[in-house]
XYZ file of C-alpha atoms in Angstrom:
215
model
C 0.015 -0.027 -0.020
C 1.538 3.386 -0.977
C 1.946 5.955 1.729
C 0.255 9.398 1.725
C 2.134 12.622 2.062
C 4.189 13.358 5.228
C 1.287 15.782 6.436
C -1.346 15.234 9.004
C -4.681 14.121 7.646
C -5.782 11.380 5.308
C -5.208 11.308 1.583
C -7.274 9.207 -0.882
C -6.696 7.561 -4.213
C -9.203 6.650 -6.924
C -9.019 3.201 -8.460
C -10.146 3.242 -12.064
C -10.833 0.084 -14.182
C -10.972 0.611 -17.929
C -11.545 4.483 -17.389
C -14.548 3.882 -14.914
C -14.206 4.675 -11.205
C -14.465 1.688 -8.977
C -13.798 3.101 -5.544
C -12.040 5.559 -3.296
C -9.493 4.291 -0.892
C -7.876 5.927 2.043
C -3.970 5.947 1.875
C -1.875 5.511 5.193
C 0.378 8.217 6.571
C 4.072 7.757 5.558
C 4.938 6.808 9.053
C 2.208 4.019 9.359
C 3.026 0.385 8.752
C 0.101 -1.424 7.084
C -0.702 -4.490 4.978
C -2.040 -4.682 1.564
C -5.561 -3.654 0.608
C -7.597 -6.484 -0.977
C -10.048 -5.200 -3.675
C -12.410 -7.424 -5.711
C -12.869 -6.087 -9.165
C -15.749 -8.384 -9.940
C -17.846 -7.529 -12.976
C -15.804 -4.477 -13.801
C -13.233 -6.575 -15.707
C -13.903 -7.671 -19.263
C -12.532 -10.337 -21.525
C -9.179 -9.459 -23.021
C -6.915 -6.558 -21.965
C -8.022 -4.420 -18.988
C -6.467 -1.185 -17.813
C -6.195 -0.426 -14.115
C -5.265 3.058 -12.882
C -4.610 4.532 -9.495
C -4.917 8.369 -9.247
C -4.503 10.950 -6.454
C -5.878 14.430 -7.066
C -3.800 17.404 -6.059
C -0.836 15.201 -4.754
C 2.390 15.282 -6.598
C 4.484 13.387 -4.038
C 5.928 10.049 -5.294
C 3.853 6.884 -4.952
C 4.630 3.190 -5.469
C 1.825 0.712 -6.159
C 2.099 -3.054 -6.534
C -0.851 -4.778 -8.084
C -1.054 -8.551 -7.719
C -3.725 -10.565 -9.610
C -5.020 -14.190 -9.600
C -7.137 -15.680 -12.313
C -8.095 -18.871 -13.926
C -7.639 -19.704 -17.680
C -9.246 -22.767 -19.194
C -6.699 -25.111 -20.831
C -8.522 -24.635 -24.155
C -7.998 -20.878 -24.070
C -4.373 -21.032 -22.712
C -1.115 -21.094 -24.714
C -0.536 -24.707 -23.697
C -0.585 -27.226 -26.480
C -0.913 -31.043 -26.709
C 2.302 -33.093 -26.627
C 4.642 -30.376 -27.869
C 5.026 -26.619 -27.267
C 7.272 -23.916 -28.562
C 7.451 -20.635 -26.475
C 9.107 -17.803 -28.433
C 11.134 -15.061 -26.769
C 12.986 -11.864 -27.460
C 16.350 -13.440 -27.531
C 15.627 -17.103 -27.080
C 12.907 -19.755 -27.129
C 11.816 -22.581 -25.138
C 10.794 -26.063 -26.633
C 9.175 -28.919 -24.708
C 7.839 -32.171 -26.040
C 6.393 -34.865 -23.795
C 5.390 -38.227 -25.202
C 3.957 -41.238 -23.240
C 4.327 -44.594 -24.953
C 0.779 -45.476 -23.796
C -2.146 -43.869 -22.252
C -4.085 -47.039 -21.637
C -2.337 -49.501 -19.236
C -2.914 -52.279 -16.666
C -2.234 -51.772 -13.015
C 1.622 -52.228 -12.452
C 2.334 -52.046 -16.208
C 5.293 -49.736 -17.072
C 4.615 -46.438 -18.878
C 7.549 -44.762 -20.568
C 7.623 -40.982 -20.861
C 10.073 -39.430 -23.383
C 10.982 -35.691 -22.892
C 12.735 -33.347 -25.146
C 13.620 -29.938 -23.724
C 15.612 -27.252 -25.358
C 16.474 -23.529 -25.028
C 17.108 -22.224 -28.532
C 19.684 -19.683 -28.396
C 21.152 -21.154 -25.132
C 24.458 -19.477 -24.809
C 24.925 -17.332 -21.615
C 21.748 -18.353 -19.876
C 21.297 -20.404 -16.674
C 19.445 -23.534 -15.594
C 16.018 -24.652 -17.007
C 13.346 -26.522 -14.968
C 11.155 -29.277 -16.664
C 8.087 -30.110 -14.564
C 6.670 -33.289 -16.196
C 3.101 -34.043 -15.046
C 2.058 -37.530 -13.827
C -1.381 -39.106 -13.392
C -2.405 -39.665 -9.889
C -1.223 -42.591 -7.708
C 1.742 -43.858 -9.782
C 5.066 -45.155 -8.656
C 8.093 -43.556 -10.424
C 10.936 -45.943 -11.393
C 13.890 -44.483 -9.506
C 16.420 -46.435 -11.685
C 15.071 -44.846 -15.040
C 15.513 -41.470 -13.277
C 19.148 -42.130 -12.440
C 19.603 -43.252 -16.052
C 18.192 -39.835 -17.152
C 20.979 -38.034 -15.360
C 23.372 -39.433 -18.029
C 21.400 -37.577 -20.709
C 21.491 -33.987 -19.790
C 19.574 -34.066 -16.403
C 21.539 -32.337 -13.553
C 18.989 -33.466 -10.827
C 15.480 -34.359 -10.159
C 12.786 -34.268 -7.636
C 9.747 -36.634 -7.327
C 6.553 -34.896 -6.344
C 3.011 -36.442 -5.836
C 1.790 -35.045 -9.337
C 5.089 -34.510 -11.288
C 8.665 -35.133 -11.554
C 10.784 -31.900 -11.636
C 13.978 -32.075 -13.713
C 16.851 -29.508 -13.465
C 18.443 -29.164 -16.803
C 21.740 -27.249 -18.059
C 20.902 -26.080 -21.566
C 23.138 -27.442 -24.467
C 23.063 -27.344 -28.115
C 20.369 -29.657 -29.412
C 18.680 -29.728 -26.230
C 18.209 -32.502 -23.473
C 16.580 -35.852 -24.544
C 15.858 -38.351 -21.913
C 13.020 -40.796 -20.517
C 11.831 -42.355 -17.386
C 9.195 -44.813 -16.334
C 6.308 -45.023 -13.985
C 3.737 -47.636 -12.982
C 0.006 -47.069 -12.114
C -0.798 -48.472 -8.619
C -4.605 -48.639 -9.161
C -7.332 -48.448 -11.717
C -8.392 -44.858 -12.961
C -9.711 -42.711 -15.692
C -7.879 -39.522 -14.860
C -5.739 -36.570 -16.151
C -2.199 -35.949 -15.575
C -0.865 -32.769 -14.158
C 0.328 -30.339 -17.008
C 4.089 -30.262 -18.055
C 6.043 -26.987 -18.403
C 9.481 -25.884 -19.089
C 10.857 -22.548 -17.898
C 14.084 -20.643 -16.981
C 14.932 -21.077 -13.406
C 14.743 -17.279 -12.863
C 11.832 -16.586 -15.123
C 9.046 -19.229 -14.486
C 6.244 -16.924 -15.895
C 7.649 -17.290 -19.465
C 7.074 -21.157 -20.031
C 6.286 -23.711 -22.749
C 3.440 -25.843 -21.500
C 1.879 -29.022 -22.397
C -1.783 -29.767 -21.470
C -2.665 -32.562 -19.213
C -3.013 -35.969 -20.749
C -5.771 -38.507 -20.018
C -4.922 -42.105 -18.803
C -7.063 -45.061 -18.464
C -5.869 -47.787 -16.215
C -7.626 -51.108 -15.701
């Protein structure tokens, strides 16, 4: 929450959404320690690009505002694609391909997941993270994960809904595979798979969840 001027008395700011006034808010004094103000925009937002402005009338002092948003995007309307995705950037691009050798399996039957991850224009950049989504209730083969470390994988971490791989970029990318086995019958979706730079997770190449049928 930005502070008001160093003078006695409250100052106010106006929140505008797409040019329309939403509400007035009281700003704290410069000496006050306060938490964030939570404001629900509700129906004021529209599909597509929205403009949010914070104005103070007759106040020329500096003001810093941090706006944090949370929202849901259906997979069908997201940038994620099925099996393979390419995320372009200003100076480099990310490419992720995730392929399961079967989507219908029996309980205890091995499923192999093949992964191709690449940063195109890799020179001078740091580590990448590949999160490969899993269907629920599977047992990941640790031996296959150790073998993956011989093919460009620096490390890994098994989580309930995914395996996180730590990759150092190289020319031609990283190509590796691992196995898992379903422990019970299901008709369920995996978690999504994403590839991103370690320090920039918001810019990522995403692959949509995959459906599995286990009998």
